Short mmCIF file of C-alpha atoms in Angstrom, two decimals:
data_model
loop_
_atom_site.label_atom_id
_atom_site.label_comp_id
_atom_site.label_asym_id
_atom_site.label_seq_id
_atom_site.Cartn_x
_atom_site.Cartn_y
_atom_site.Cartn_z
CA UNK A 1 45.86 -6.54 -57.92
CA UNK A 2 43.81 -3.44 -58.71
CA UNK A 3 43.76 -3.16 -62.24
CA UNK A 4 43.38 1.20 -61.68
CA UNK A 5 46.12 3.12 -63.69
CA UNK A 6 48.70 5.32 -61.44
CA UNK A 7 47.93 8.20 -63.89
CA UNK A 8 45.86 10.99 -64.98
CA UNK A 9 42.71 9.40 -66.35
CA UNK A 10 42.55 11.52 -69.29
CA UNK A 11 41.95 15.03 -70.12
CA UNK A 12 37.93 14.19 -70.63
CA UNK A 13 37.70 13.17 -66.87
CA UNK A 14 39.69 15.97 -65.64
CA UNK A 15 37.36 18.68 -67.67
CA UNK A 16 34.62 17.09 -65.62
CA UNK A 17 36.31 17.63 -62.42
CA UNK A 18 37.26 20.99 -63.60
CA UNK A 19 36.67 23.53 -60.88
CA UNK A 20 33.70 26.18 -62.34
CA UNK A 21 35.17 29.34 -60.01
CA UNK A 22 33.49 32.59 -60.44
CA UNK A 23 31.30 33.87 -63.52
CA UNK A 24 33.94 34.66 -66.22
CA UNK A 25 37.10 32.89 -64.13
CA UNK A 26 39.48 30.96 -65.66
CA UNK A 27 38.61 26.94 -65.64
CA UNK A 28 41.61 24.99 -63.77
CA UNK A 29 41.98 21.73 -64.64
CA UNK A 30 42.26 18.49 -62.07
CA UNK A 31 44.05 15.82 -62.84
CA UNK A 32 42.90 12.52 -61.33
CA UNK A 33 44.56 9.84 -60.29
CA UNK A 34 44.40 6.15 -59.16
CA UNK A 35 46.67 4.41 -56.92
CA UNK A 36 47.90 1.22 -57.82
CA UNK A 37 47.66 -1.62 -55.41
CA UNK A 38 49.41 -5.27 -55.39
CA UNK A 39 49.17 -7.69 -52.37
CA UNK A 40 50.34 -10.83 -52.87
CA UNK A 41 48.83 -13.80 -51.24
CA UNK A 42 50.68 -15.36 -48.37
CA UNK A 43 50.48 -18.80 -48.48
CA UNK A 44 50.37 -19.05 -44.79
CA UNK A 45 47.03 -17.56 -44.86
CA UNK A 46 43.90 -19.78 -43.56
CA UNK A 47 40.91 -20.62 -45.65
CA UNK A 48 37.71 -19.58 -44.48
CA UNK A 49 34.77 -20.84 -45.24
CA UNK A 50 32.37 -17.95 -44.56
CA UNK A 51 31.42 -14.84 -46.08
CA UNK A 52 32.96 -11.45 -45.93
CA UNK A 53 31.07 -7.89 -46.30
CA UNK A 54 33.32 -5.42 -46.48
CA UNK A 55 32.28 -1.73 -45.31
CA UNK A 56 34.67 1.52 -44.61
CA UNK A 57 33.94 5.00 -43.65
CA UNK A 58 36.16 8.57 -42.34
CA UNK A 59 36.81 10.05 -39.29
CA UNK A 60 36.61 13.11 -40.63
CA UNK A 61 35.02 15.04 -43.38
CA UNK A 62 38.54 16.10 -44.93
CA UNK A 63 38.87 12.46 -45.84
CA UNK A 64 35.70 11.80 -47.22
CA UNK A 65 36.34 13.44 -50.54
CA UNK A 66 38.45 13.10 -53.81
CA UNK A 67 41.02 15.75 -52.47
CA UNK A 68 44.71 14.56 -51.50
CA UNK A 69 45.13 15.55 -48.11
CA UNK A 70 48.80 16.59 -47.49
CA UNK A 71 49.79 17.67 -43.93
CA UNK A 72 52.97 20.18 -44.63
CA UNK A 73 53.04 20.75 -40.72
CA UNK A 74 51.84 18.50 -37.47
CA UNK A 75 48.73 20.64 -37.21
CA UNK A 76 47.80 21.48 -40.57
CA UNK A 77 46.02 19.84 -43.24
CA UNK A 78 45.75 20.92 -46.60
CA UNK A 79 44.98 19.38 -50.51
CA UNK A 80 47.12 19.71 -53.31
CA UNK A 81 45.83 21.93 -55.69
CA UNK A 82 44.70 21.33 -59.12
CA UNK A 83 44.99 17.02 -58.39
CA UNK A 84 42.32 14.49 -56.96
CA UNK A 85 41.38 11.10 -56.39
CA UNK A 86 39.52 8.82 -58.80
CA UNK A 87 37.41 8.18 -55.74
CA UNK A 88 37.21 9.12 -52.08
CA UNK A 89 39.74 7.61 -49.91
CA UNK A 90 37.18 5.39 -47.73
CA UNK A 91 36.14 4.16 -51.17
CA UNK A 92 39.73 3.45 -53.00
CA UNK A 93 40.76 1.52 -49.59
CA UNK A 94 37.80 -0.52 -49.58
CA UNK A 95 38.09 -1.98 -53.19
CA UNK A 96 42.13 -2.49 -52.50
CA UNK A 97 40.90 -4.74 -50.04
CA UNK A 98 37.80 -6.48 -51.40
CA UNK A 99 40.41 -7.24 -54.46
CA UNK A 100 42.95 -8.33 -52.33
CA UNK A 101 40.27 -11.18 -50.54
CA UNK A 102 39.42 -11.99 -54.00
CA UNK A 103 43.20 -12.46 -55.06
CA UNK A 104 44.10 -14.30 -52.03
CA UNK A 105 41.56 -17.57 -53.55
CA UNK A 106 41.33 -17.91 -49.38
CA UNK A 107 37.57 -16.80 -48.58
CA UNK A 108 34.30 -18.17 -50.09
CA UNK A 109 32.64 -14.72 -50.52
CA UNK A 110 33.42 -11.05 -50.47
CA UNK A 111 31.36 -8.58 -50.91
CA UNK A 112 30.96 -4.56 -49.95
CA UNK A 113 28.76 -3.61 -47.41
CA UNK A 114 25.13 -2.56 -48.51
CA UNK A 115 26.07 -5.04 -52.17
CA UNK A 116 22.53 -6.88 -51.21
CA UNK A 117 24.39 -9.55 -49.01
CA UNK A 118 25.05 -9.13 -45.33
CA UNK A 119 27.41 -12.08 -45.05
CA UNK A 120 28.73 -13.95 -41.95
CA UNK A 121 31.01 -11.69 -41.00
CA UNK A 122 31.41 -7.87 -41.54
CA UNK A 123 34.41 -6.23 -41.66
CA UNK A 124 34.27 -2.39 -40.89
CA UNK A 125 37.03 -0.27 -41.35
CA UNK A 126 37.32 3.81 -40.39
CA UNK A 127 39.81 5.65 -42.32
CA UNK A 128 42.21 7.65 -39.79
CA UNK A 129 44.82 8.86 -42.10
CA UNK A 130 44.83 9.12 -45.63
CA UNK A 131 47.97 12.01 -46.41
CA UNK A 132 51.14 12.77 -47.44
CA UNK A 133 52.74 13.65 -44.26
CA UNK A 134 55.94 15.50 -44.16
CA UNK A 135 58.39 14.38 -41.62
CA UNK A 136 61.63 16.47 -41.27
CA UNK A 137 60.88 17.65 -44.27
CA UNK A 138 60.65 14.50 -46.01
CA UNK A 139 56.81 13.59 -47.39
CA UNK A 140 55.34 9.95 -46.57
CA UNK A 141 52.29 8.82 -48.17
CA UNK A 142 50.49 7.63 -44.47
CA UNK A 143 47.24 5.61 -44.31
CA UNK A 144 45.99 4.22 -41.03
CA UNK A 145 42.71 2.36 -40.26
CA UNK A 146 40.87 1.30 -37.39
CA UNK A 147 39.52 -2.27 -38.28
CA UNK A 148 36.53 -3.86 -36.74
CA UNK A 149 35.72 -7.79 -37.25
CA UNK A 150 32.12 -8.37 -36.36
CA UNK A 151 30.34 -11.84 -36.34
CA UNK A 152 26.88 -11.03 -37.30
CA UNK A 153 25.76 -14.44 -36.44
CA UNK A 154 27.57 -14.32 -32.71
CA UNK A 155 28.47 -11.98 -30.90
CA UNK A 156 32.54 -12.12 -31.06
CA UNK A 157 34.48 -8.71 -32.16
CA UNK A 158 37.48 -8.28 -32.83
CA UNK A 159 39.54 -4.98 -33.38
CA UNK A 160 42.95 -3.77 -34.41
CA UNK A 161 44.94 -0.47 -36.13
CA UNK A 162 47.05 -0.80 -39.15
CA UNK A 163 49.15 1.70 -40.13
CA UNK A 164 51.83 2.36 -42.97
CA UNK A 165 53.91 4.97 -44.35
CA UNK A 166 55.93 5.17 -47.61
CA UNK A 167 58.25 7.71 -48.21
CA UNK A 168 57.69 8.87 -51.46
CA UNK A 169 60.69 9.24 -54.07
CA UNK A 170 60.06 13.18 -54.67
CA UNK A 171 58.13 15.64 -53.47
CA UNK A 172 55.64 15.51 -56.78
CA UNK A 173 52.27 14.11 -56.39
CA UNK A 174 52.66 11.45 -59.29
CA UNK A 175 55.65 10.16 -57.05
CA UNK A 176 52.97 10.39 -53.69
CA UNK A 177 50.68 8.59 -55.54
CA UNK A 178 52.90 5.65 -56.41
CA UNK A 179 53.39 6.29 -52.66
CA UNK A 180 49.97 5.78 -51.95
CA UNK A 181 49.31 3.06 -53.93
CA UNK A 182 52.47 0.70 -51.51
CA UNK A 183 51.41 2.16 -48.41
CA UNK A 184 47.34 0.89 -49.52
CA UNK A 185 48.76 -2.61 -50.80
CA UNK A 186 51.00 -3.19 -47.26
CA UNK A 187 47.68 -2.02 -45.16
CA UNK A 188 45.12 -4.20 -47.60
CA UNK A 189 48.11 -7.33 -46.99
CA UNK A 190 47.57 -6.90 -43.18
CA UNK A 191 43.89 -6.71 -42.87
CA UNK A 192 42.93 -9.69 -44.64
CA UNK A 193 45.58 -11.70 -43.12
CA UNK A 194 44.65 -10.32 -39.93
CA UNK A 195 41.10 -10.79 -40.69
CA UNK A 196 41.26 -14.16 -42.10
CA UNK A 197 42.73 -15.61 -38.45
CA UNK A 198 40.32 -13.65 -36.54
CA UNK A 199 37.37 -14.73 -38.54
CA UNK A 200 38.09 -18.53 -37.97
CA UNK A 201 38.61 -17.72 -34.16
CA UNK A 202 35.62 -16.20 -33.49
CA UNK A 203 33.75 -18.91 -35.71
CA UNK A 204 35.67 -21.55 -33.21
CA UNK A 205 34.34 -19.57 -30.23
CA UNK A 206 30.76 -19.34 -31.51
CA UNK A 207 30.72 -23.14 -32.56
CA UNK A 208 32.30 -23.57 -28.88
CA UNK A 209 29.23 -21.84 -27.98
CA UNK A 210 26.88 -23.94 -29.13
CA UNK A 211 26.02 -21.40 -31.82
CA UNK A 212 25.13 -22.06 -35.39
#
């Protein structure tokens, strides 16, 4: 469970995000917020014994930021103004999921990509969507991922999209953000039960193999 308030992080962080404008412009405030994520083990999950690094990246460079993308028609994107992320979205998926493997008691190590150990397996995910996207005229906080399993001691790979949307309760962006943080937690509950199963296969195929 991430332990990240769904709030603004207090007005000392948002003075530091505070846009600087023009020479003599008015400052304008940010608040920041930080989705809140709970994925509850499933008991059904496997156990694995083999280690996890965890690594996730955009599509595009509208996602790689702190901005909230919001998509008020099919082909435009926009941010809210004035309101941010604690971190960019690549970045507050990847730690809803390392916390989630670390919840689940199910894996023997976890660890982020580039955190000094490569692991057995890697799991590398591309952030597709990361929005509120309004659907006849209703918003949905949407996230969707492209996942890729690789066995960096074989040669198996797996892949697979995930992809949720929660309706959020009003238009507000403290109500997205609760959004957000449900749509992260469903998408974070699929991937490591998805990538718990397909880590053991490909470990069965490589052993199969004749491969350490």
């Amino acid at each position: 469970m991430s332990r990240l308030p769904v709030a603004l992080l207090g007005p000392a962080c948002a003075l530091l995000l505070a846009g600087c404008g023009s020479l003599g412009g008015p400052e304008v405030k940010v608040q920041v917020y930080a989705p809140e994520t709970a994925v509850r083990p499933d008991p059904s999950w496997p156990h694995a014994d083999w280690q996890l690094a965890v690594g996730t990246h955009a599509a595009n460079q509208m996602l790689d930021s702190a901005k909230i993308a919001v998509r008020p028609t099919p082909n435009e994107l926009q941010n809210y103004k004035g309101a941010a992320w604690a971190d960019t979205a690549p970045e507050l998926l990847q730690t809803s999921v390392v916390e989630a493997f670390e919840d689940s008691g199910k894996i023997v190590s976890v660890t982020r990509v580039g955190g000094g150990s490569r692991g057995d397996f890697g799991l590398l995910m591309e952030v597709r969507a990361f929005e509120t996207d309004y659907r006849a005229g209703a918003p949905e906080a949407v996230i969707e991922i492209q996942a890729r399993l690789v066995d960096f001691r074989g040669d198996g790979v797996s892949t697979k999209r995930f992809r949720h949307a929660v309706a959020g309760a009003t238009p507000e962006v403290p109500a997205m953000v609760v959004a957000f943080g449900e749509a992260m937690s469903a998408v974070s509950r699929d991937v490591v039960g998805w990538t718990l199963v397909e880590g053991n296969r490909l470990r069965a195929m490589r052993a199969a193999d004749g491969k350490k």
